[in-house]
């Protein structure tokens, strides 16, 4: 995952930022190349999709679903059960490494495409989606 803008975080950092998804750990919710509007310091709850620092490689940002709060931090999982790189590998993520909640995902406009009103409206309808907390996914993923 890559990020545009300044250093994220709570306190003096920006309130919102843009990040780009790389990889398939969040398929089908997020696809490789999707852009994310991240609300830094946003209210976190089970089922939310969040951007966090990888607990074993803190210069790497990852995006995962928050499953449940534990004593050691958040248990996080990717929505793709076949992908690795979540709490099943590195355990609970300390709360201070969870940077923000994903609010919206969008797919970038394809370079070279016509920019007519119809094309832009079609892109808005198909590419822009809120990323909601999914409590049913949280319960489903916790049962594994």
Short mmCIF file of N, CA, C and O in Angstrom, two decimals:
data_model
loop_
_atom_site.label_atom_id
_atom_site.label_comp_id
_atom_site.label_asym_id
_atom_site.label_seq_id
_atom_site.Cartn_x
_atom_site.Cartn_y
_atom_site.Cartn_z
N UNK A 1 0.83 -1.16 0.00
CA UNK A 1 0.00 0.00 0.00
C UNK A 1 0.88 1.23 0.00
O UNK A 1 1.86 1.28 0.71
N UNK A 2 0.54 2.20 -0.81
CA UNK A 2 1.29 3.44 -0.84
C UNK A 2 0.39 4.58 -0.42
O UNK A 2 -0.82 4.48 -0.49
N UNK A 3 1.02 5.67 0.00
CA UNK A 3 0.25 6.76 0.55
C UNK A 3 0.69 8.07 -0.07
O UNK A 3 1.87 8.30 -0.32
N UNK A 4 -0.28 8.94 -0.32
CA UNK A 4 0.01 10.28 -0.81
C UNK A 4 -0.16 11.26 0.34
O UNK A 4 -0.99 11.07 1.20
N UNK A 5 0.64 12.30 0.35
CA UNK A 5 0.49 13.31 1.38
C UNK A 5 1.54 13.17 2.45
O UNK A 5 2.51 12.44 2.32
N UNK A 6 1.31 13.88 3.55
CA UNK A 6 2.27 13.91 4.63
C UNK A 6 2.22 12.68 5.51
O UNK A 6 1.50 11.73 5.25
N UNK A 7 2.97 12.74 6.56
CA UNK A 7 3.04 11.65 7.53
C UNK A 7 1.71 11.53 8.26
O UNK A 7 1.24 12.49 8.86
N UNK A 8 1.06 10.36 8.23
CA UNK A 8 -0.22 10.20 8.89
C UNK A 8 -0.05 10.06 10.39
O UNK A 8 1.02 9.75 10.88
N UNK A 9 -1.14 10.24 11.07
CA UNK A 9 -1.10 9.97 12.50
C UNK A 9 -2.11 10.80 13.24
O UNK A 9 -2.82 11.61 12.67
N UNK A 10 -2.16 10.60 14.50
CA UNK A 10 -3.09 11.34 15.34
C UNK A 10 -2.39 12.60 15.83
O UNK A 10 -1.19 12.68 15.90
N UNK A 11 -3.19 13.58 16.15
CA UNK A 11 -2.61 14.80 16.69
C UNK A 11 -2.36 15.83 15.62
O UNK A 11 -3.28 16.33 15.01
N UNK A 12 -1.10 16.14 15.35
CA UNK A 12 -0.74 17.25 14.47
C UNK A 12 -0.80 16.91 12.99
O UNK A 12 -0.65 17.79 12.16
N UNK A 13 -1.01 15.66 12.62
CA UNK A 13 -1.03 15.27 11.22
C UNK A 13 -2.33 15.64 10.54
O UNK A 13 -3.23 16.21 11.13
N UNK A 14 -2.44 15.31 9.25
CA UNK A 14 -3.66 15.62 8.50
C UNK A 14 -4.84 14.79 9.00
O UNK A 14 -4.68 13.70 9.53
N UNK A 15 -6.04 15.32 8.80
CA UNK A 15 -7.26 14.62 9.21
C UNK A 15 -7.65 13.55 8.20
O UNK A 15 -8.15 12.49 8.56
N UNK A 16 -7.40 13.83 6.91
CA UNK A 16 -7.71 12.89 5.84
C UNK A 16 -6.50 12.71 4.94
O UNK A 16 -5.66 13.60 4.84
N UNK A 17 -6.41 11.56 4.30
CA UNK A 17 -5.33 11.29 3.36
C UNK A 17 -5.79 10.29 2.31
O UNK A 17 -6.85 9.69 2.43
N UNK A 18 -4.98 10.14 1.29
CA UNK A 18 -5.26 9.21 0.20
C UNK A 18 -4.21 8.12 0.24
O UNK A 18 -3.02 8.38 0.41
N UNK A 19 -4.64 6.87 0.07
CA UNK A 19 -3.72 5.73 0.00
C UNK A 19 -4.12 4.88 -1.20
O UNK A 19 -5.25 4.93 -1.67
N UNK A 20 -3.16 4.13 -1.73
CA UNK A 20 -3.40 3.24 -2.86
C UNK A 20 -3.21 1.80 -2.42
O UNK A 20 -2.23 1.48 -1.75
N UNK A 21 -4.14 0.93 -2.82
CA UNK A 21 -4.07 -0.48 -2.47
C UNK A 21 -3.13 -1.20 -3.42
O UNK A 21 -3.21 -1.05 -4.63
N UNK A 22 -2.23 -1.98 -2.86
CA UNK A 22 -1.39 -2.88 -3.65
C UNK A 22 -1.57 -4.28 -3.07
O UNK A 22 -1.51 -4.47 -1.86
N UNK A 23 -1.85 -5.23 -3.93
CA UNK A 23 -2.03 -6.60 -3.48
C UNK A 23 -3.50 -7.00 -3.44
O UNK A 23 -4.39 -6.21 -3.76
N UNK A 24 -3.74 -8.24 -3.01
CA UNK A 24 -5.08 -8.82 -3.08
C UNK A 24 -5.63 -9.26 -1.73
O UNK A 24 -6.61 -9.98 -1.68
N UNK A 25 -5.06 -8.81 -0.63
CA UNK A 25 -5.49 -9.31 0.67
C UNK A 25 -6.89 -8.86 1.06
O UNK A 25 -7.52 -9.48 1.91
N UNK A 26 -7.40 -7.80 0.44
CA UNK A 26 -8.73 -7.30 0.80
C UNK A 26 -9.78 -7.55 -0.28
O UNK A 26 -10.89 -7.01 -0.21
N UNK A 27 -9.47 -8.38 -1.27
CA UNK A 27 -10.45 -8.74 -2.29
C UNK A 27 -11.54 -9.55 -1.62
O UNK A 27 -11.23 -10.41 -0.79
N UNK A 28 -12.81 -9.34 -1.85
CA UNK A 28 -13.43 -8.53 -2.90
C UNK A 28 -13.75 -7.10 -2.50
O UNK A 28 -14.18 -6.32 -3.35
N UNK A 29 -13.53 -6.71 -1.25
CA UNK A 29 -13.87 -5.35 -0.81
C UNK A 29 -13.03 -4.31 -1.52
O UNK A 29 -13.55 -3.29 -1.98
N UNK A 30 -11.72 -4.54 -1.58
CA UNK A 30 -10.79 -3.61 -2.23
C UNK A 30 -9.97 -4.37 -3.25
O UNK A 30 -9.55 -5.50 -3.00
N UNK A 31 -9.72 -3.73 -4.37
CA UNK A 31 -8.93 -4.34 -5.44
C UNK A 31 -7.60 -3.64 -5.59
O UNK A 31 -7.46 -2.46 -5.23
N UNK A 32 -6.63 -4.35 -6.13
CA UNK A 32 -5.32 -3.77 -6.42
C UNK A 32 -5.52 -2.53 -7.29
O UNK A 32 -6.22 -2.56 -8.28
N UNK A 33 -4.93 -1.42 -6.88
CA UNK A 33 -5.05 -0.17 -7.63
C UNK A 33 -6.13 0.77 -7.13
O UNK A 33 -6.16 1.93 -7.51
N UNK A 34 -7.02 0.29 -6.27
CA UNK A 34 -8.03 1.18 -5.69
C UNK A 34 -7.35 2.27 -4.88
O UNK A 34 -6.30 2.06 -4.28
N UNK A 35 -7.96 3.43 -4.86
CA UNK A 35 -7.51 4.53 -4.01
C UNK A 35 -8.47 4.60 -2.82
O UNK A 35 -9.66 4.33 -2.95
N UNK A 36 -7.96 5.01 -1.68
CA UNK A 36 -8.74 5.05 -0.44
C UNK A 36 -8.68 6.44 0.17
O UNK A 36 -7.61 7.05 0.23
N UNK A 37 -9.81 6.92 0.64
CA UNK A 37 -9.85 8.12 1.46
C UNK A 37 -9.80 7.63 2.90
O UNK A 37 -10.69 6.91 3.36
N UNK A 38 -8.73 8.00 3.60
CA UNK A 38 -8.49 7.52 4.96
C UNK A 38 -8.75 8.66 5.94
O UNK A 38 -8.25 9.77 5.76
N UNK A 39 -9.55 8.39 6.96
CA UNK A 39 -9.84 9.34 8.03
C UNK A 39 -8.92 9.01 9.20
O UNK A 39 -9.17 8.06 9.94
N UNK A 40 -7.85 9.78 9.34
CA UNK A 40 -6.89 9.53 10.41
C UNK A 40 -7.50 9.91 11.75
O UNK A 40 -8.09 10.97 11.89
N UNK A 41 -7.38 9.02 12.70
CA UNK A 41 -7.95 9.26 14.01
C UNK A 41 -9.45 9.05 14.05
O UNK A 41 -10.08 9.36 15.05
N UNK A 42 -10.04 8.51 12.98
CA UNK A 42 -11.48 8.24 12.96
C UNK A 42 -11.86 7.17 13.96
O UNK A 42 -11.03 6.36 14.38
N UNK A 43 -13.12 7.16 14.35
CA UNK A 43 -13.60 6.19 15.34
C UNK A 43 -13.47 4.78 14.78
O UNK A 43 -13.94 4.49 13.69
N UNK A 44 -12.83 3.91 15.54
CA UNK A 44 -12.60 2.54 15.12
C UNK A 44 -13.56 1.61 15.85
O UNK A 44 -13.83 1.79 17.03
N UNK A 45 -14.06 0.62 15.11
CA UNK A 45 -14.91 -0.39 15.72
C UNK A 45 -14.75 -1.69 14.94
O UNK A 45 -14.24 -1.69 13.82
N UNK A 46 -15.15 -2.77 15.56
CA UNK A 46 -15.06 -4.08 14.90
C UNK A 46 -15.83 -4.02 13.58
O UNK A 46 -16.93 -3.49 13.52
N UNK A 47 -15.20 -4.53 12.54
CA UNK A 47 -15.79 -4.51 11.21
C UNK A 47 -15.26 -3.41 10.33
O UNK A 47 -15.40 -3.45 9.10
N UNK A 48 -14.64 -2.38 10.90
CA UNK A 48 -14.10 -1.27 10.12
C UNK A 48 -12.89 -1.73 9.32
O UNK A 48 -12.12 -2.59 9.75
N UNK A 49 -12.69 -1.12 8.16
CA UNK A 49 -11.48 -1.31 7.37
C UNK A 49 -10.54 -0.18 7.76
O UNK A 49 -10.94 0.99 7.79
N UNK A 50 -9.29 -0.52 8.09
CA UNK A 50 -8.37 0.48 8.61
C UNK A 50 -7.00 0.39 7.94
O UNK A 50 -6.61 -0.66 7.44
N UNK A 51 -6.30 1.51 7.97
CA UNK A 51 -4.90 1.57 7.54
C UNK A 51 -4.06 1.51 8.81
O UNK A 51 -4.33 2.21 9.78
N UNK A 52 -3.04 0.65 8.79
CA UNK A 52 -2.19 0.48 9.96
C UNK A 52 -0.75 0.22 9.56
O UNK A 52 -0.47 -0.13 8.42
N UNK A 53 0.13 0.43 10.50
CA UNK A 53 1.54 0.07 10.30
C UNK A 53 1.68 -1.42 10.57
O UNK A 53 1.12 -1.94 11.53
N UNK A 54 2.43 -2.09 9.70
CA UNK A 54 2.69 -3.51 9.90
C UNK A 54 3.47 -3.66 11.20
O UNK A 54 4.47 -2.98 11.42
N UNK A 55 3.02 -4.53 12.11
CA UNK A 55 3.68 -4.62 13.41
C UNK A 55 5.12 -5.12 13.36
O UNK A 55 5.90 -4.84 14.28
N UNK A 56 5.50 -5.84 12.32
CA UNK A 56 6.87 -6.36 12.23
C UNK A 56 7.75 -5.53 11.30
O UNK A 56 8.97 -5.71 11.29
N UNK A 57 7.15 -4.65 10.52
CA UNK A 57 7.89 -3.80 9.56
C UNK A 57 7.17 -2.45 9.53
O UNK A 57 6.40 -2.17 8.63
N UNK A 58 7.42 -1.60 10.50
CA UNK A 58 6.59 -0.43 10.73
C UNK A 58 6.70 0.66 9.67
O UNK A 58 5.92 1.60 9.69
N UNK A 59 7.63 0.53 8.74
CA UNK A 59 7.66 1.48 7.62
C UNK A 59 6.69 1.07 6.51
O UNK A 59 6.51 1.79 5.54
N UNK A 60 6.03 -0.08 6.67
CA UNK A 60 5.08 -0.60 5.70
C UNK A 60 3.65 -0.36 6.19
O UNK A 60 3.30 -0.75 7.30
N UNK A 61 2.84 0.31 5.35
CA UNK A 61 1.43 0.50 5.68
C UNK A 61 0.62 -0.61 5.04
O UNK A 61 0.86 -0.99 3.90
N UNK A 62 -0.37 -1.12 5.80
CA UNK A 62 -1.24 -2.17 5.29
C UNK A 62 -2.69 -1.76 5.56
O UNK A 62 -2.96 -0.90 6.40
N UNK A 63 -3.60 -2.39 4.84
CA UNK A 63 -5.03 -2.15 5.06
C UNK A 63 -5.68 -3.49 5.38
O UNK A 63 -5.47 -4.47 4.67
N UNK A 64 -6.42 -3.53 6.49
CA UNK A 64 -7.05 -4.76 6.96
C UNK A 64 -8.38 -4.42 7.64
O UNK A 64 -8.63 -3.27 8.00
N UNK A 65 -9.19 -5.43 7.85
CA UNK A 65 -10.45 -5.27 8.58
C UNK A 65 -10.19 -5.53 10.06
O UNK A 65 -9.53 -6.51 10.43
N UNK A 66 -10.68 -4.63 10.91
CA UNK A 66 -10.57 -4.80 12.36
C UNK A 66 -11.62 -5.81 12.80
O UNK A 66 -12.81 -5.62 12.57
N UNK A 67 -11.19 -6.88 13.41
CA UNK A 67 -12.11 -7.95 13.78
C UNK A 67 -12.57 -7.80 15.22
O UNK A 67 -13.77 -7.80 15.50
N UNK A 68 -11.64 -7.70 16.15
CA UNK A 68 -12.03 -7.51 17.54
C UNK A 68 -10.88 -6.89 18.31
O UNK A 68 -9.72 -7.04 17.97
N UNK A 69 -11.26 -6.21 19.39
CA UNK A 69 -10.28 -5.58 20.27
C UNK A 69 -9.87 -6.60 21.32
O UNK A 69 -10.72 -7.23 21.95
N UNK A 70 -8.58 -6.77 21.50
CA UNK A 70 -8.04 -7.68 22.52
C UNK A 70 -7.13 -6.90 23.44
O UNK A 70 -6.81 -5.74 23.19
N UNK A 71 -6.66 -7.55 24.49
CA UNK A 71 -5.75 -6.88 25.44
C UNK A 71 -4.50 -6.36 24.74
O UNK A 71 -4.01 -5.29 25.06
N UNK A 72 -3.98 -7.12 23.79
CA UNK A 72 -2.74 -6.75 23.11
C UNK A 72 -2.96 -5.78 21.94
O UNK A 72 -2.00 -5.30 21.36
N UNK A 73 -4.21 -5.51 21.58
CA UNK A 73 -4.50 -4.61 20.46
C UNK A 73 -5.63 -5.15 19.60
O UNK A 73 -6.47 -5.91 20.06
N UNK A 74 -5.62 -4.78 18.32
CA UNK A 74 -6.66 -5.20 17.38
C UNK A 74 -6.27 -6.48 16.66
O UNK A 74 -5.15 -6.62 16.18
N UNK A 75 -7.21 -7.42 16.58
CA UNK A 75 -7.05 -8.60 15.73
C UNK A 75 -7.54 -8.17 14.36
O UNK A 75 -8.66 -7.69 14.22
N UNK A 76 -6.68 -8.28 13.33
CA UNK A 76 -7.02 -7.81 11.99
C UNK A 76 -6.91 -8.96 10.99
O UNK A 76 -6.04 -9.82 11.12
N UNK A 77 -7.80 -8.95 10.01
CA UNK A 77 -7.77 -9.96 8.94
C UNK A 77 -8.04 -9.29 7.61
O UNK A 77 -8.74 -8.28 7.55
N UNK A 78 -7.47 -9.86 6.56
CA UNK A 78 -7.83 -9.46 5.21
C UNK A 78 -9.14 -10.12 4.83
O UNK A 78 -9.51 -11.16 5.36
N UNK A 79 -9.87 -9.52 3.89
CA UNK A 79 -11.14 -10.11 3.46
C UNK A 79 -10.93 -11.31 2.54
O UNK A 79 -11.84 -12.10 2.34
N UNK A 80 -9.74 -11.45 1.97
CA UNK A 80 -9.42 -12.58 1.11
C UNK A 80 -8.84 -13.69 1.98
O UNK A 80 -7.71 -13.59 2.46
N UNK A 81 -9.58 -14.79 2.19
CA UNK A 81 -9.10 -15.84 3.09
C UNK A 81 -7.86 -16.57 2.58
O UNK A 81 -7.16 -17.21 3.36
N UNK A 82 -7.57 -16.46 1.28
CA UNK A 82 -6.40 -17.15 0.72
C UNK A 82 -5.12 -16.33 0.81
O UNK A 82 -4.04 -16.85 0.55
N UNK A 83 -5.23 -15.05 1.14
CA UNK A 83 -4.05 -14.19 1.23
C UNK A 83 -3.50 -14.23 2.65
O UNK A 83 -4.24 -14.36 3.62
N UNK A 84 -2.20 -14.13 2.76
CA UNK A 84 -1.54 -14.13 4.07
C UNK A 84 -1.19 -12.70 4.47
O UNK A 84 -1.36 -11.77 3.71
N UNK A 85 -0.70 -12.53 5.66
CA UNK A 85 -0.22 -11.23 6.10
C UNK A 85 -1.21 -10.50 6.99
O UNK A 85 -1.42 -9.31 6.83
N UNK A 86 -1.79 -11.20 7.93
CA UNK A 86 -2.69 -10.56 8.87
C UNK A 86 -2.42 -11.12 10.26
O UNK A 86 -1.36 -11.70 10.49
N UNK A 87 -3.34 -10.95 11.19
CA UNK A 87 -3.10 -11.37 12.58
C UNK A 87 -2.88 -12.86 12.74
O UNK A 87 -2.32 -13.29 13.74
N UNK A 88 -3.27 -13.65 11.76
CA UNK A 88 -2.98 -15.09 11.83
C UNK A 88 -1.48 -15.33 11.74
O UNK A 88 -0.98 -16.35 12.19
N UNK A 89 -0.74 -14.37 11.19
CA UNK A 89 0.71 -14.47 11.05
C UNK A 89 1.42 -13.69 12.16
O UNK A 89 2.33 -14.21 12.80
N UNK A 90 1.02 -12.43 12.40
CA UNK A 90 1.77 -11.57 13.33
C UNK A 90 1.04 -11.25 14.63
O UNK A 90 1.55 -10.50 15.45
N UNK A 91 -0.13 -11.82 14.85
CA UNK A 91 -0.86 -11.59 16.11
C UNK A 91 -1.59 -10.26 16.13
O UNK A 91 -1.76 -9.61 15.11
N UNK A 92 -2.02 -9.87 17.31
CA UNK A 92 -2.77 -8.62 17.48
C UNK A 92 -1.86 -7.43 17.20
O UNK A 92 -0.67 -7.45 17.48
N UNK A 93 -2.45 -6.38 16.64
CA UNK A 93 -1.73 -5.15 16.30
C UNK A 93 -1.97 -4.13 17.40
O UNK A 93 -3.13 -3.80 17.70
N UNK A 94 -0.90 -3.60 18.01
CA UNK A 94 -1.08 -2.59 19.05
C UNK A 94 -1.90 -1.40 18.53
O UNK A 94 -1.75 -0.98 17.37
N UNK A 95 -2.76 -0.86 19.38
CA UNK A 95 -3.67 0.22 18.97
C UNK A 95 -2.93 1.43 18.40
O UNK A 95 -3.43 2.08 17.49
N UNK A 96 -1.74 1.71 18.88
CA UNK A 96 -1.01 2.89 18.38
C UNK A 96 -0.53 2.73 16.94
O UNK A 96 -0.14 3.70 16.30
N UNK A 97 -0.56 1.50 16.41
CA UNK A 97 -0.17 1.28 15.01
C UNK A 97 -1.35 1.39 14.04
O UNK A 97 -1.16 1.39 12.83
N UNK A 98 -2.57 1.48 14.57
CA UNK A 98 -3.75 1.67 13.73
C UNK A 98 -3.88 3.17 13.49
O UNK A 98 -4.12 3.94 14.42
N UNK A 99 -3.70 3.58 12.22
CA UNK A 99 -3.62 5.01 11.90
C UNK A 99 -4.96 5.65 11.59
O UNK A 99 -5.20 6.80 11.95
N UNK A 100 -5.82 4.95 10.88
CA UNK A 100 -7.07 5.58 10.50
C UNK A 100 -8.04 4.61 9.86
O UNK A 100 -7.69 3.48 9.51
N UNK A 101 -9.26 5.08 9.71
CA UNK A 101 -10.34 4.28 9.16
C UNK A 101 -10.58 4.65 7.70
O UNK A 101 -10.58 5.83 7.34
N UNK A 102 -10.75 3.64 6.85
CA UNK A 102 -11.03 3.87 5.44
C UNK A 102 -12.49 4.25 5.30
O UNK A 102 -13.37 3.53 5.76
N UNK A 103 -12.76 5.39 4.67
CA UNK A 103 -14.13 5.89 4.50
C UNK A 103 -14.68 5.62 3.11
O UNK A 103 -15.84 5.29 2.96
N UNK A 104 -13.83 5.81 2.08
CA UNK A 104 -14.28 5.69 0.69
C UNK A 104 -13.19 5.04 -0.13
O UNK A 104 -12.00 5.27 0.11
N UNK A 105 -13.60 4.21 -1.09
CA UNK A 105 -12.64 3.70 -2.07
C UNK A 105 -13.10 4.17 -3.44
O UNK A 105 -14.28 4.33 -3.69
N UNK A 106 -12.14 4.45 -4.29
CA UNK A 106 -12.47 4.80 -5.66
C UNK A 106 -11.43 4.21 -6.59
O UNK A 106 -10.29 3.98 -6.21
N UNK A 107 -11.87 3.94 -7.80
CA UNK A 107 -10.97 3.45 -8.83
C UNK A 107 -10.55 4.64 -9.67
O UNK A 107 -11.39 5.45 -10.06
N UNK A 108 -9.27 4.77 -9.96
CA UNK A 108 -8.82 5.93 -10.73
C UNK A 108 -9.39 5.90 -12.15
O UNK A 108 -9.71 4.84 -12.68
N UNK A 109 -9.52 7.08 -12.73
CA UNK A 109 -9.97 7.19 -14.11
C UNK A 109 -8.89 6.60 -15.02
O UNK A 109 -7.70 6.85 -14.82
N UNK A 110 -9.30 5.79 -15.97
CA UNK A 110 -8.36 5.18 -16.91
C UNK A 110 -7.70 6.26 -17.75
O UNK A 110 -8.40 7.08 -18.36
N UNK A 111 -6.36 6.31 -17.81
CA UNK A 111 -5.67 7.33 -18.61
C UNK A 111 -6.09 7.24 -20.08
O UNK A 111 -6.27 6.15 -20.62
N UNK A 112 -6.24 8.40 -20.70
CA UNK A 112 -6.55 8.45 -22.12
C UNK A 112 -8.03 8.32 -22.45
O UNK A 112 -8.41 8.45 -23.61
N UNK A 113 -8.88 8.09 -21.47
CA UNK A 113 -10.32 7.98 -21.74
C UNK A 113 -10.91 9.35 -21.96
O UNK A 113 -10.48 10.34 -21.38
N UNK A 114 -11.94 9.37 -22.76
CA UNK A 114 -12.68 10.60 -23.02
C UNK A 114 -13.26 11.11 -21.71
O UNK A 114 -13.70 10.34 -20.86
N UNK A 115 -13.30 12.42 -21.53
CA UNK A 115 -13.79 13.01 -20.29
C UNK A 115 -15.16 13.66 -20.47
O UNK A 115 -15.43 14.71 -19.92
N UNK A 116 -16.05 13.05 -21.23
CA UNK A 116 -17.38 13.61 -21.42
C UNK A 116 -18.17 13.49 -20.12
O UNK A 116 -17.82 12.73 -19.22
N UNK A 117 -19.28 14.21 -20.04
CA UNK A 117 -20.12 14.17 -18.85
C UNK A 117 -20.61 12.75 -18.59
O UNK A 117 -20.61 12.27 -17.46
N UNK A 118 -21.01 12.04 -19.65
CA UNK A 118 -21.49 10.66 -19.50
C UNK A 118 -20.43 9.74 -18.96
O UNK A 118 -20.71 8.90 -18.09
N UNK A 119 -19.20 9.87 -19.43
CA UNK A 119 -18.10 9.03 -18.96
C UNK A 119 -17.80 9.33 -17.49
O UNK A 119 -17.62 8.41 -16.69
N UNK A 120 -17.78 10.60 -17.14
CA UNK A 120 -17.50 10.97 -15.75
C UNK A 120 -18.62 10.48 -14.83
O UNK A 120 -18.36 9.93 -13.76
N UNK A 121 -19.87 10.63 -15.23
CA UNK A 121 -20.98 10.13 -14.41
C UNK A 121 -20.95 8.62 -14.28
O UNK A 121 -21.19 8.07 -13.21
N UNK A 122 -20.62 7.94 -15.36
CA UNK A 122 -20.50 6.48 -15.33
C UNK A 122 -19.38 6.07 -14.37
O UNK A 122 -19.53 5.14 -13.58
N UNK A 123 -18.25 6.77 -14.42
CA UNK A 123 -17.13 6.50 -13.51
C UNK A 123 -17.57 6.72 -12.06
O UNK A 123 -17.31 5.90 -11.19
N UNK A 124 -18.25 7.85 -11.80
CA UNK A 124 -18.70 8.14 -10.44
C UNK A 124 -19.62 7.05 -9.91
O UNK A 124 -19.52 6.63 -8.76
N UNK A 125 -20.52 6.58 -10.75
CA UNK A 125 -21.48 5.56 -10.33
C UNK A 125 -20.80 4.23 -10.04
O UNK A 125 -21.14 3.53 -9.10
N UNK A 126 -19.81 3.86 -10.85
CA UNK A 126 -19.20 2.53 -10.71
C UNK A 126 -17.93 2.52 -9.87
O UNK A 126 -17.56 1.49 -9.34
N UNK A 127 -17.24 3.64 -9.75
CA UNK A 127 -15.92 3.63 -9.15
C UNK A 127 -15.89 4.15 -7.72
O UNK A 127 -14.97 3.83 -6.98
N UNK A 128 -16.85 4.93 -7.32
CA UNK A 128 -16.83 5.57 -6.02
C UNK A 128 -17.77 4.82 -5.08
O UNK A 128 -18.97 4.71 -5.35
N UNK A 129 -17.24 4.26 -4.00
CA UNK A 129 -18.06 3.50 -3.06
C UNK A 129 -17.60 3.77 -1.61
O UNK A 129 -16.40 3.76 -1.33
N UNK A 130 -18.56 3.96 -0.71
CA UNK A 130 -18.17 4.05 0.70
C UNK A 130 -17.69 2.68 1.18
O UNK A 130 -18.16 1.65 0.70
N UNK A 131 -16.76 2.67 2.09
CA UNK A 131 -16.30 1.42 2.72
C UNK A 131 -16.90 1.40 4.11
O UNK A 131 -16.50 2.14 4.98
N UNK A 132 -17.88 0.57 4.27
CA UNK A 132 -18.64 0.52 5.52
C UNK A 132 -18.11 -0.58 6.44
O UNK A 132 -17.51 -1.54 6.00
N UNK A 133 -18.41 -0.40 7.71
CA UNK A 133 -18.13 -1.46 8.67
C UNK A 133 -19.09 -2.60 8.38
O UNK A 133 -20.28 -2.38 8.20
N UNK A 134 -18.57 -3.79 8.32
CA UNK A 134 -19.40 -4.94 8.01
C UNK A 134 -19.37 -5.89 9.20
O UNK A 134 -18.47 -6.70 9.33
N UNK A 135 -20.34 -5.76 10.07
CA UNK A 135 -20.35 -6.58 11.28
C UNK A 135 -20.54 -8.05 10.95
O UNK A 135 -20.03 -8.91 11.63
N UNK A 136 -21.28 -8.37 9.88
CA UNK A 136 -21.45 -9.78 9.52
C UNK A 136 -20.12 -10.36 9.07
O UNK A 136 -19.80 -11.49 9.38
N UNK A 137 -19.32 -9.57 8.35
CA UNK A 137 -17.99 -10.04 7.94
C UNK A 137 -17.12 -10.23 9.17
O UNK A 137 -16.36 -11.18 9.26
N UNK A 138 -17.25 -9.33 10.13
CA UNK A 138 -16.47 -9.44 11.36
C UNK A 138 -16.76 -10.75 12.07
O UNK A 138 -15.86 -11.47 12.46
N UNK A 139 -18.04 -11.07 12.22
CA UNK A 139 -18.40 -12.33 12.89
C UNK A 139 -17.97 -13.52 12.06
O UNK A 139 -17.50 -14.52 12.59
N UNK A 140 -18.13 -13.43 10.73
CA UNK A 140 -17.77 -14.54 9.87
C UNK A 140 -16.26 -14.80 9.94
O UNK A 140 -15.82 -15.92 10.06
N UNK A 141 -15.47 -13.74 9.88
CA UNK A 141 -14.02 -13.91 9.89
C UNK A 141 -13.51 -14.36 11.26
O UNK A 141 -12.54 -15.08 11.34
N UNK A 142 -14.19 -13.94 12.32
CA UNK A 142 -13.77 -14.34 13.65
C UNK A 142 -13.96 -15.82 13.88
O UNK A 142 -13.26 -16.45 14.67
N UNK A 143 -14.91 -16.42 13.18
CA UNK A 143 -15.23 -17.83 13.40
C UNK A 143 -14.19 -18.77 12.82
O UNK A 143 -14.23 -19.96 13.07
N UNK A 144 -13.26 -18.28 12.05
CA UNK A 144 -12.26 -19.15 11.42
C UNK A 144 -11.33 -19.76 12.41
O UNK A 144 -10.93 -19.26 13.36
#
